[in-house]
């Protein structure tokens, strides 16, 4: 195995492994935000002055 | 994972990623890729490979995910339906036929190879594949097993039991597809993919601890095996070889399952609140990890350690996988175990891929013709069974399999992928497509991919496609400038045409015509639904039970 072979192997295998690890981490660490439900704002006029 | 108004949907985000990754991870990762890398000199090949990944692999992957989800939001899950939305022209749905016939026809021969893998795993586990140290014995076993010596051989019974394994894998595929998207495909892939990776790690650990198994042949050691796989040759000279670029781009294509019509269907079950950018890159990177980090480290080094370079050079994918590797495993301690798990690994990889080839057909039959799940599974089962029997019967030199793989599994895939990338970059427009892709996205696609998707990817694809036609169809020899049409042409129109090859092309035409007629019927149904009642929601039938 030549030095060039080591370099190509490490870069290729390391590159795809890093990408795979990063993607897996992002997917598994994702926590979806709870969906915000907006209801109607009913104005009861109870804070009106006068 | 948000639910659409259709009941058919993915149940989890990891599930859809595993399903797409499962579709991509197949025999090519463990057999085809290592063979090509070693053949073309890994240094130059890997450069062309990663450039192709960047210029066509990732872009087409994102394009397919985005267009699929877009079509799904318009109420369609089949390729003809999605194309009718994308092209906004009555003829659009007919172009979408490619997204149905490609996976359906590929399934007819892929499931046969899947049966070989299961058969080899079974024979290893039961100790029947210890045939000595002569590769010819393994080659003969394989020829008899798959019926490569004469047509109809495997249907005659006797020692050739491949038909039994074929019946098992065929039934398994249709059982899972009948269970539906989440209970069938997703559930299976969520378990099969991790098991596949674990089995690959066990095999890898065994290969990396081989050392020098035969003291009388000190050159055949692990380091030299890795060197045979990864040592660069004359990189600049090799990069000037157009065949190398063709091989690298082709491998990216087939490996990532882009242009198959599968991803577009899978993504159609997502909603705008679901991410497609990170999901796409996750599925692709899973495939790349299995291919480069596992496949690249196992197959060729293991074969070299026991057989040397002479045992590997000139072996095609099947030769390496079903002749050389069984011999390699037979030389290991506990051959039944390591051989068995390796071929079971290949079997799992094949099942996750073949499952994905059925869903586009099922989706079309259900939403186009309004069939229930039981009906659609039955009809697709009949179509694929006829095709599969055709492939199994015409087994001499695997001519039918090879012809279908060339014209559908290579030629048509190039065409569909080119249409998709041009549609995204020029039809919809890259800016609108970009916005569409980023709906619900957790990460952003780097902006330099905009010009890549619009200009570079289509150009790169067209160049590769032209090279493919030039070299692999017309057989151009750049050194002499002469044209010698390949066997794929001479088998059809040469002086001595091959009946199986001609029938294979006829089969492709019949299947395409059949689905064209169905698409015409589906189009009328969709038009009626658009003009009056709602689209019948038969596509939402998870299962009838």
Coordinates of C-alpha atoms in Angstrom, one line a residue:
Chain A
X1 CA 0.0 0.0 0.0
X2 CA 1.6 3.2 -1.1
X3 CA 1.3 6.6 0.6
X4 CA -1.0 7.7 -2.2
X5 CA -3.2 4.7 -1.5
X6 CA -3.4 5.5 2.2
X7 CA -4.3 9.1 1.4
X8 CA -7.0 8.2 -1.0
X9 CA -8.4 5.5 1.3
X10 CA -8.5 7.8 4.3
X11 CA -9.9 10.7 2.4
X12 CA -12.6 8.6 0.7
X13 CA -13.6 6.5 3.7
X14 CA -13.2 9.4 6.1
X15 CA -15.2 11.8 3.9
X16 CA -18.2 9.6 3.5
X17 CA -18.1 8.5 7.1
X18 CA -18.0 12.1 8.3
X19 CA -20.9 13.1 6.1
X20 CA -22.9 10.0 7.2
X21 CA -22.2 10.7 10.9
X22 CA -23.1 14.4 10.6
X23 CA -26.4 13.6 8.7
X24 CA -27.3 10.9 11.2
X25 CA -26.6 13.2 14.1
X26 CA -28.8 16.0 12.6
X27 CA -31.6 13.6 12.0
X28 CA -31.6 11.9 15.4
X29 CA -31.1 15.1 17.3
X30 CA -34.0 16.9 15.6
X31 CA -36.8 17.7 18.0
X32 CA -39.9 19.0 16.1
X33 CA -41.4 22.2 17.5
X34 CA -44.9 21.7 18.8
X35 CA -47.3 23.2 16.3
X36 CA -48.7 26.5 17.5
X37 CA -52.4 26.7 17.2
X38 CA -53.8 30.2 16.9
X39 CA -57.4 30.6 18.1
X40 CA -59.7 33.5 17.6
X41 CA -59.0 36.6 19.6
X42 CA -62.4 37.4 21.1
X43 CA -62.5 41.0 22.1
X44 CA -64.7 41.2 25.2
X45 CA -64.1 44.9 25.7
X46 CA -63.5 44.3 29.4
X47 CA -60.4 46.2 29.3
X48 CA -61.9 49.2 27.6
X49 CA -61.8 52.4 29.5
X50 CA -64.9 54.4 30.1
Chain B
X1 CA -43.9 13.6 10.6
X2 CA -47.0 15.3 9.5
X3 CA -49.8 13.4 8.0
X4 CA -51.5 14.3 4.7
X5 CA -55.2 13.8 4.1
X6 CA -54.3 10.5 2.6
X7 CA -54.0 7.6 5.0
X8 CA -50.9 6.3 3.1
X9 CA -48.0 8.1 4.7
X10 CA -44.6 7.6 6.3
X11 CA -44.9 7.2 10.1
X12 CA -41.5 8.6 11.0
X13 CA -38.8 10.7 9.5
X14 CA -36.1 8.1 10.1
X15 CA -38.4 5.6 8.4
X16 CA -38.5 7.5 5.2
X17 CA -34.8 8.0 5.2
X18 CA -34.2 4.4 5.9
X19 CA -36.6 3.4 3.1
X20 CA -34.8 5.7 0.6
X21 CA -31.4 4.6 1.8
X22 CA -32.6 1.0 1.6
X23 CA -33.7 1.6 -2.0
X24 CA -30.2 2.9 -2.8
X25 CA -28.1 0.4 -0.9
X26 CA -28.0 -2.7 -3.0
X27 CA -25.7 -5.2 -4.7
X28 CA -23.9 -2.4 -6.5
X29 CA -22.5 -1.1 -3.3
X30 CA -20.7 -4.3 -2.3
X31 CA -19.9 -5.8 -5.7
X32 CA -20.1 -3.3 -8.6
X33 CA -18.4 -0.3 -6.9
X34 CA -15.3 -2.1 -5.6
X35 CA -14.8 -3.8 -9.0
X36 CA -15.0 -0.6 -10.9
X37 CA -12.7 1.3 -8.5
X38 CA -10.0 -1.4 -8.7
X39 CA -10.4 -1.7 -12.5
X40 CA -9.9 2.0 -13.2
X41 CA -7.3 2.8 -10.6
X42 CA -8.8 4.0 -7.4
X43 CA -7.2 7.4 -7.2
X44 CA -8.5 8.7 -10.5
X45 CA -11.8 6.8 -10.2
X46 CA -12.5 8.3 -6.8
X47 CA -11.9 11.8 -8.1
X48 CA -14.3 11.2 -10.9
X49 CA -16.7 9.5 -8.6
X50 CA -16.8 12.3 -6.0
X51 CA -17.1 15.0 -8.8
X52 CA -20.1 13.0 -10.2
X53 CA -21.6 12.8 -6.7
X54 CA -21.3 16.6 -6.4
X55 CA -22.5 17.5 -9.9
X56 CA -25.3 14.9 -10.5
X57 CA -25.7 12.7 -7.4
X58 CA -26.7 15.3 -4.8
X59 CA -28.5 17.7 -7.2
X60 CA -30.7 15.0 -8.8
X61 CA -31.4 13.6 -5.4
X62 CA -32.7 17.0 -4.1
X63 CA -34.6 17.6 -7.3
X64 CA -36.4 14.2 -7.1
X65 CA -37.3 14.7 -3.4
X66 CA -38.6 18.2 -4.1
X67 CA -40.6 17.3 -7.2
X68 CA -42.0 14.3 -5.6
X69 CA -43.2 16.2 -2.5
X70 CA -44.6 19.0 -4.8
X71 CA -46.6 16.4 -6.8
X72 CA -47.8 14.8 -3.6
X73 CA -49.1 18.1 -2.3
X74 CA -51.1 18.3 -5.5
X75 CA -52.7 15.0 -4.7
X76 CA -50.5 12.6 -6.8
X77 CA -48.2 9.9 -5.8
X78 CA -47.4 8.3 -9.1
X79 CA -44.9 9.4 -11.7
X80 CA -47.6 10.0 -14.4
X81 CA -49.7 12.0 -12.0
X82 CA -46.8 14.0 -10.8
X83 CA -45.6 14.8 -14.3
X84 CA -49.1 15.9 -15.3
X85 CA -48.8 18.5 -12.5
X86 CA -45.3 19.5 -13.3
X87 CA -45.6 19.9 -17.0
X88 CA -49.2 21.2 -17.0
X89 CA -49.8 19.6 -20.4
X90 CA -51.9 16.6 -21.3
X91 CA -48.8 14.9 -22.7
X92 CA -47.0 15.3 -19.4
X93 CA -48.5 12.3 -17.8
X94 CA -47.2 10.1 -20.7
X95 CA -43.6 11.1 -20.0
X96 CA -44.3 10.0 -16.5
X97 CA -44.6 6.4 -17.8
X98 CA -40.8 6.2 -17.4
X99 CA -41.2 6.5 -13.7
X100 CA -43.4 3.4 -13.7
X101 CA -41.9 1.1 -16.3
X102 CA -38.3 1.6 -15.1
X103 CA -38.8 0.2 -11.6
X104 CA -41.4 -2.4 -12.7
X105 CA -39.1 -3.8 -15.4
X106 CA -35.9 -3.6 -13.2
X107 CA -37.9 -5.5 -10.6
X108 CA -38.4 -8.4 -13.0
X109 CA -34.7 -9.3 -13.1
X110 CA -33.5 -7.7 -9.9
X111 CA -35.7 -10.1 -7.8
X112 CA -34.0 -13.0 -9.6
X113 CA -30.6 -11.8 -8.5
X114 CA -32.1 -11.4 -5.0
X115 CA -33.1 -15.0 -5.1
X116 CA -29.4 -15.9 -5.9
X117 CA -28.3 -14.1 -2.7
X118 CA -30.8 -15.8 -0.5
X119 CA -29.9 -19.2 -2.1
X120 CA -26.2 -18.6 -1.5
X121 CA -26.8 -17.6 2.1
X122 CA -28.8 -20.7 2.6
X123 CA -26.2 -22.9 0.9
X124 CA -23.5 -21.4 3.0
X125 CA -25.4 -21.7 6.3
X126 CA -26.1 -25.4 5.4
X127 CA -22.5 -26.1 4.4
X128 CA -23.3 -26.9 0.8
X129 CA -21.0 -24.2 -0.7
X130 CA -17.7 -25.6 0.3
X131 CA -16.5 -26.7 -3.1
X132 CA -12.8 -26.7 -2.6
X133 CA -10.2 -24.2 -3.7
X134 CA -10.8 -24.1 -7.4
X135 CA -12.8 -21.1 -8.7
X136 CA -14.0 -23.2 -11.6
X137 CA -16.1 -25.3 -9.2
X138 CA -17.8 -22.2 -7.9
X139 CA -18.3 -20.9 -11.4
X140 CA -19.9 -24.1 -12.5
X141 CA -22.2 -24.1 -9.4
X142 CA -23.3 -20.6 -10.2
X143 CA -23.9 -21.4 -13.9
X144 CA -26.1 -24.4 -12.9
X145 CA -27.8 -22.4 -10.2
X146 CA -28.9 -19.5 -12.4
X147 CA -29.3 -21.5 -15.6
X148 CA -26.6 -19.7 -17.6
X149 CA -25.8 -22.8 -19.7
X150 CA -29.1 -23.0 -21.6
X151 CA -32.5 -21.5 -21.7
X152 CA -35.2 -23.0 -19.5
X153 CA -32.6 -24.8 -17.4
X154 CA -33.8 -23.5 -14.0
X155 CA -37.4 -24.6 -14.7
X156 CA -36.4 -28.2 -15.2
X157 CA -36.1 -29.0 -11.5
X158 CA -33.4 -31.3 -10.3
X159 CA -30.4 -29.7 -8.6
X160 CA -31.4 -26.2 -9.6
X161 CA -33.5 -24.9 -6.8
X162 CA -33.3 -21.2 -7.6
X163 CA -37.0 -21.2 -8.5
X164 CA -37.8 -22.1 -4.9
X165 CA -35.8 -19.1 -3.6
X166 CA -37.3 -16.9 -6.3
X167 CA -40.8 -17.9 -5.1
X168 CA -39.8 -17.0 -1.5
X169 CA -38.4 -13.6 -2.3
X170 CA -41.2 -12.8 -4.8
X171 CA -43.8 -13.6 -2.1
X172 CA -41.9 -11.7 0.5
X173 CA -41.8 -8.6 -1.6
X174 CA -45.4 -8.6 -2.4
X175 CA -46.4 -9.4 1.2
X176 CA -44.5 -6.4 2.4
X177 CA -45.9 -4.1 -0.4
X178 CA -49.4 -5.3 0.4
X179 CA -49.0 -4.2 4.0
X180 CA -48.5 -0.7 2.7
X181 CA -46.0 2.1 3.0
X182 CA -45.5 2.4 6.7
X183 CA -46.4 -1.1 7.9
X184 CA -44.6 -2.8 5.0
X185 CA -41.7 -0.9 3.4
X186 CA -40.9 1.4 6.3
X187 CA -41.1 -1.2 9.0
X188 CA -38.9 -3.6 7.1
X189 CA -36.3 -1.1 6.2
X190 CA -36.1 0.3 9.7
X191 CA -34.9 -3.1 10.9
X192 CA -33.2 -4.4 7.8
X193 CA -30.9 -1.4 7.3
X194 CA -29.3 -1.5 10.8
X195 CA -29.0 -5.3 10.5
X196 CA -27.3 -4.9 7.1
X197 CA -24.8 -2.4 8.5
X198 CA -24.0 -4.7 11.5
X199 CA -23.5 -7.7 9.2
X200 CA -21.2 -5.6 7.0
X201 CA -19.2 -4.5 10.1
X202 CA -18.8 -8.1 11.1
X203 CA -17.5 -9.0 7.7
X204 CA -15.3 -6.0 7.6
X205 CA -13.7 -6.9 10.9
X206 CA -13.0 -10.3 9.6
X207 CA -11.4 -9.0 6.4
X208 CA -9.3 -6.4 8.3
X209 CA -7.8 -9.1 10.5
X210 CA -6.9 -11.5 7.7
X211 CA -3.2 -10.6 7.8
X212 CA -1.2 -13.0 5.6
X213 CA -3.3 -16.2 5.6
X214 CA -1.0 -18.2 3.3
X215 CA 2.7 -17.9 4.5
X216 CA 3.9 -19.4 1.2
X217 CA 2.4 -16.3 -0.6
X218 CA 3.6 -13.4 1.5
X219 CA 2.6 -10.9 -1.2
X220 CA -1.0 -11.8 -0.8
X221 CA -1.6 -9.9 2.5
X222 CA -4.2 -7.5 3.7
X223 CA -2.1 -4.3 3.1
X224 CA -1.4 -5.3 -0.5
X225 CA -5.1 -6.1 -0.8
X226 CA -6.0 -2.6 0.4
X227 CA -3.3 -1.3 -1.9
X228 CA -4.8 -3.1 -4.9
X229 CA -8.1 -1.4 -4.1
X230 CA -6.9 2.1 -3.2
X231 CA -3.4 2.7 -4.7
X232 CA -3.6 5.4 -7.4
X233 CA -2.1 4.8 -10.8
X234 CA -1.2 7.5 -13.2
X235 CA -4.0 9.8 -12.1
X236 CA -3.8 12.4 -14.9
X237 CA -3.6 9.8 -17.6
X238 CA -6.5 7.8 -16.2
X239 CA -8.6 10.9 -15.8
X240 CA -8.2 11.6 -19.6
X241 CA -10.0 8.2 -20.2
X242 CA -13.7 9.0 -20.9
X243 CA -14.7 5.5 -20.0
X244 CA -13.6 6.2 -16.5
X245 CA -15.9 9.2 -16.2
X246 CA -18.7 7.1 -17.7
X247 CA -18.1 4.4 -15.2
X248 CA -17.9 6.8 -12.2
X249 CA -21.0 8.8 -13.2
X250 CA -22.9 5.6 -14.0
X251 CA -22.1 4.2 -10.6
X252 CA -23.3 7.3 -8.9
X253 CA -26.5 7.1 -10.8
X254 CA -27.3 3.4 -10.1
X255 CA -26.1 3.5 -6.6
X256 CA -28.2 6.5 -5.4
X257 CA -31.3 5.2 -7.2
X258 CA -31.7 8.6 -8.9
X259 CA -33.7 8.6 -12.1
X260 CA -35.5 5.3 -11.1
X261 CA -38.9 6.9 -10.4
X262 CA -38.6 5.6 -6.8
X263 CA -37.6 8.7 -4.8
X264 CA -40.2 10.9 -6.6
X265 CA -42.9 8.4 -5.4
X266 CA -41.5 8.0 -1.9
X267 CA -41.2 11.8 -1.5
X268 CA -44.8 12.4 -2.6
X269 CA -46.0 11.0 0.7
X270 CA -44.3 14.0 2.5
X271 CA -45.9 17.3 3.3
X272 CA -44.5 20.9 3.0
X273 CA -43.8 20.8 6.7
X274 CA -41.5 17.8 6.2
X275 CA -37.8 18.4 5.4
X276 CA -36.5 17.1 2.1
X277 CA -33.0 18.6 2.0
X278 CA -31.5 16.9 5.1
X279 CA -33.5 13.8 4.4
X280 CA -32.1 13.6 0.9
X281 CA -28.5 14.1 2.0
X282 CA -29.0 11.6 4.8
X283 CA -30.3 8.9 2.6
X284 CA -27.5 9.6 0.0
X285 CA -24.8 9.6 2.7
X286 CA -26.0 6.3 4.1
X287 CA -25.7 4.9 0.7
X288 CA -22.2 6.4 0.2
X289 CA -21.1 5.1 3.6
X290 CA -22.2 1.6 2.7
X291 CA -20.6 1.8 -0.7
X292 CA -17.2 3.4 0.0
X293 CA -16.5 2.7 3.6
X294 CA -17.9 -0.8 3.7
X295 CA -18.1 -2.1 0.2
X296 CA -14.8 -0.6 -0.7
X297 CA -13.0 -2.1 2.2
X298 CA -14.5 -5.6 2.0
X299 CA -14.8 -7.2 -1.4
X300 CA -11.6 -6.5 -3.3
X301 CA -9.1 -6.7 -0.4
X302 CA -10.6 -10.0 0.7
X303 CA -10.5 -11.4 -2.8
X304 CA -6.9 -10.2 -3.3
X305 CA -5.6 -11.8 -0.1
X306 CA -6.7 -15.2 -1.2
X307 CA -6.5 -15.1 -5.0
X308 CA -4.1 -12.2 -5.8
X309 CA -4.7 -9.7 -8.5
X310 CA -5.1 -12.5 -11.2
X311 CA -8.2 -13.8 -9.4
X312 CA -9.9 -10.4 -9.6
X313 CA -8.9 -8.8 -12.9
X314 CA -11.5 -9.2 -15.5
X315 CA -14.3 -10.4 -13.2
X316 CA -17.5 -8.7 -13.7
X317 CA -20.0 -7.9 -10.9
X318 CA -21.5 -11.4 -10.9
X319 CA -18.1 -13.1 -11.3
X320 CA -16.7 -11.3 -8.3
X321 CA -19.8 -11.8 -6.2
X322 CA -20.9 -15.3 -7.0
X323 CA -17.7 -17.0 -8.1
X324 CA -14.7 -15.3 -6.4
X325 CA -16.2 -14.4 -3.1
X326 CA -17.7 -17.8 -2.3
X327 CA -14.2 -19.2 -2.8
X328 CA -12.7 -16.5 -0.6
X329 CA -15.2 -17.3 2.2
X330 CA -14.6 -21.0 1.9
X331 CA -10.9 -20.4 2.8
X332 CA -11.8 -18.6 6.0
X333 CA -12.3 -20.3 9.3
X334 CA -16.1 -20.8 9.8
X335 CA -16.9 -20.4 6.1
X336 CA -20.5 -21.2 6.7
X337 CA -20.8 -18.3 9.1
X338 CA -19.0 -15.5 7.2
X339 CA -20.2 -16.7 3.8
X340 CA -23.7 -17.0 5.1
X341 CA -23.9 -13.5 6.7
X342 CA -22.3 -11.8 3.7
X343 CA -24.8 -13.2 1.3
X344 CA -27.6 -12.6 3.8
X345 CA -26.4 -9.0 3.9
X346 CA -26.6 -8.9 0.1
X347 CA -30.1 -10.4 0.3
X348 CA -31.3 -7.7 2.7
X349 CA -29.7 -5.0 0.6
X350 CA -31.5 -6.4 -2.4
X351 CA -34.9 -6.7 -0.7
X352 CA -34.9 -3.1 0.5
X353 CA -34.2 -2.1 -3.1
X354 CA -36.7 -4.4 -4.8
X355 CA -39.4 -3.2 -2.5
X356 CA -38.9 0.3 -3.6
X357 CA -39.3 -0.8 -7.2
X358 CA -42.9 -1.9 -6.6
X359 CA -44.2 1.1 -4.9
X360 CA -44.3 3.4 -8.1
X361 CA -46.4 0.8 -9.9
X362 CA -48.7 0.3 -7.0
X363 CA -49.1 4.1 -6.5
X364 CA -50.1 4.5 -10.2
X365 CA -52.5 1.6 -10.3
X366 CA -54.3 2.8 -7.2
X367 CA -54.5 6.5 -8.0
X368 CA -54.8 6.1 -11.8
X369 CA -57.3 3.3 -12.0
X370 CA -58.9 3.6 -8.6
X371 CA -57.9 0.0 -7.6
X372 CA -57.9 -1.2 -4.1
X373 CA -54.7 -2.5 -2.6
X374 CA -55.6 -6.1 -3.1
X375 CA -56.4 -5.5 -6.8
X376 CA -53.3 -3.4 -7.5
X377 CA -51.0 -5.9 -5.8
X378 CA -52.6 -8.7 -7.8
X379 CA -52.3 -6.9 -11.1
X380 CA -48.7 -5.7 -10.5
X381 CA -47.9 -9.2 -9.3
X382 CA -49.1 -10.7 -12.5
X383 CA -47.2 -8.3 -14.7
X384 CA -43.9 -8.7 -12.8
X385 CA -44.4 -12.5 -12.6
X386 CA -44.7 -12.7 -16.4
X387 CA -41.6 -10.6 -16.8
X388 CA -39.7 -12.5 -14.1
X389 CA -40.6 -15.9 -15.7
X390 CA -39.4 -14.5 -19.1
X391 CA -36.0 -13.6 -17.5
X392 CA -35.8 -16.9 -15.7
X393 CA -36.6 -18.9 -18.8
X394 CA -34.2 -16.9 -21.1
X395 CA -31.3 -17.6 -18.8
X396 CA -28.7 -18.7 -21.3
X397 CA -25.7 -16.3 -20.7
X398 CA -28.3 -14.3 -18.8
X399 CA -29.1 -12.6 -22.0
X400 CA -32.6 -11.4 -21.1
X401 CA -31.4 -10.0 -17.8
X402 CA -28.5 -8.3 -19.4
X403 CA -30.6 -6.8 -22.2
X404 CA -33.2 -5.5 -19.9
X405 CA -30.6 -4.1 -17.5
X406 CA -28.9 -2.2 -20.4
X407 CA -31.9 -0.7 -22.1
X408 CA -34.0 0.0 -18.9
X409 CA -31.6 -0.1 -16.0
X410 CA -29.1 2.2 -17.8
X411 CA -30.5 3.8 -20.9
X412 CA -33.9 4.9 -19.7
X413 CA -32.6 5.9 -16.3
X414 CA -30.3 8.4 -18.0
X415 CA -33.3 9.8 -19.9
X416 CA -35.6 10.1 -16.9
X417 CA -32.9 11.8 -14.7
X418 CA -32.1 14.2 -17.5
X419 CA -35.8 15.1 -17.9
X420 CA -36.1 15.7 -14.1
X421 CA -33.1 18.0 -13.8
X422 CA -34.0 20.0 -16.8
X423 CA -37.6 20.3 -15.6
X424 CA -36.4 21.5 -12.2
X425 CA -33.8 24.0 -13.5
X426 CA -35.6 25.2 -16.6
X427 CA -39.2 24.1 -16.5
X428 CA -40.2 25.1 -13.0
X429 CA -37.3 27.4 -12.7
X430 CA -34.4 27.1 -10.3
X431 CA -35.6 30.0 -8.1
X432 CA -39.1 28.6 -7.6
X433 CA -37.7 25.1 -7.3
X434 CA -35.2 26.4 -4.7
X435 CA -38.0 27.9 -2.6
X436 CA -40.0 24.6 -2.9
X437 CA -37.1 22.6 -1.8
X438 CA -36.6 24.7 1.3
X439 CA -40.1 24.4 2.6
X440 CA -39.8 22.7 6.0
X441 CA -36.0 22.3 5.4
X442 CA -33.8 22.0 8.4
X443 CA -30.6 22.8 6.5
X444 CA -30.1 25.0 3.5
X445 CA -28.6 23.7 0.2
X446 CA -25.4 25.7 -0.4
X447 CA -26.2 28.4 -2.9
X448 CA -23.4 27.3 -5.3
X449 CA -25.7 24.4 -6.2
X450 CA -28.1 26.8 -7.9
X451 CA -25.9 27.2 -11.0
X452 CA -24.9 23.6 -10.7
X453 CA -28.5 22.4 -10.9
X454 CA -29.4 24.8 -13.7
X455 CA -26.3 24.6 -16.0
X456 CA -23.7 22.1 -14.9
X457 CA -25.8 19.0 -14.0
X458 CA -27.8 19.0 -17.3
X459 CA -24.7 19.6 -19.3
X460 CA -22.7 17.0 -17.4
X461 CA -25.6 14.5 -17.8
X462 CA -25.8 15.1 -21.5
X463 CA -22.1 14.7 -22.0
X464 CA -22.1 11.5 -20.0
X465 CA -25.1 10.3 -22.0
X466 CA -23.5 11.1 -25.3
X467 CA -20.4 9.2 -24.2
X468 CA -22.6 6.3 -23.2
X469 CA -24.2 6.2 -26.6
X470 CA -20.9 6.6 -28.4
X471 CA -19.0 3.9 -26.4
X472 CA -21.5 1.5 -25.1
X473 CA -24.1 1.6 -28.0
X474 CA -22.1 2.3 -31.1
X475 CA -18.8 0.9 -29.8
X476 CA -16.6 3.8 -30.8
X477 CA -12.9 3.2 -30.5
X478 CA -11.2 6.6 -29.9
X479 CA -7.8 5.2 -30.9
X480 CA -8.9 4.1 -34.4
X481 CA -12.0 6.2 -34.8
X482 CA -13.9 3.0 -35.9
X483 CA -17.4 2.1 -34.8
X484 CA -18.2 -1.4 -33.8
X485 CA -21.8 -1.6 -32.6
X486 CA -22.0 -3.2 -29.2
X487 CA -23.7 -6.6 -28.7
X488 CA -26.8 -4.7 -27.4
X489 CA -27.2 -3.4 -31.0
X490 CA -25.9 -6.4 -33.0
X491 CA -28.1 -8.7 -30.9
X492 CA -31.1 -6.8 -32.2
X493 CA -30.2 -5.9 -35.8
X494 CA -27.0 -7.7 -36.6
X495 CA -26.4 -10.5 -38.9
X496 CA -26.9 -13.1 -36.2
X497 CA -29.6 -11.6 -33.9
X498 CA -30.3 -13.1 -30.6
X499 CA -33.9 -14.1 -30.0
X500 CA -33.8 -13.5 -26.2
X501 CA -32.4 -10.0 -26.7
X502 CA -35.1 -9.2 -29.3
X503 CA -37.8 -10.6 -27.1
X504 CA -36.5 -8.6 -24.2
X505 CA -36.8 -5.3 -26.1
X506 CA -40.3 -6.4 -27.3
X507 CA -41.2 -7.0 -23.6
X508 CA -40.1 -3.5 -22.8
X509 CA -42.2 -2.1 -25.6
X510 CA -45.3 -4.1 -24.6
X511 CA -45.0 -3.0 -20.9
X512 CA -44.5 0.6 -22.0
X513 CA -47.5 0.4 -24.3
X514 CA -49.7 -1.3 -21.7
X515 CA -48.9 1.4 -19.1
X516 CA -49.4 4.1 -21.8
X517 CA -53.0 2.8 -22.3
X518 CA -53.6 2.7 -18.6
X519 CA -52.2 6.3 -18.3
X520 CA -54.7 7.4 -20.9
X521 CA -57.5 5.9 -18.9
X522 CA -56.1 7.5 -15.7
X523 CA -55.9 10.8 -17.4
X524 CA -59.6 10.8 -18.2
X525 CA -60.3 9.8 -14.7
X526 CA -58.2 12.7 -13.3
X527 CA -59.9 15.1 -15.8
X528 CA -63.3 14.0 -14.7
X529 CA -62.3 14.4 -11.0
X530 CA -60.9 17.9 -11.7
X531 CA -64.1 18.9 -13.6
X532 CA -66.6 17.5 -11.2
X533 CA -66.3 15.3 -8.2
X534 CA -63.2 14.9 -6.1
X535 CA -60.5 12.6 -7.0
X536 CA -61.4 9.1 -5.8
X537 CA -59.2 8.6 -2.9
X538 CA -58.4 5.0 -3.5
X539 CA -54.7 5.8 -3.3
X540 CA -55.1 6.1 0.4
X541 CA -55.8 2.4 0.9
X542 CA -53.0 1.3 3.2
X543 CA -54.4 -2.2 3.2
X544 CA -57.9 -3.4 3.0
X545 CA -57.6 -5.4 6.2

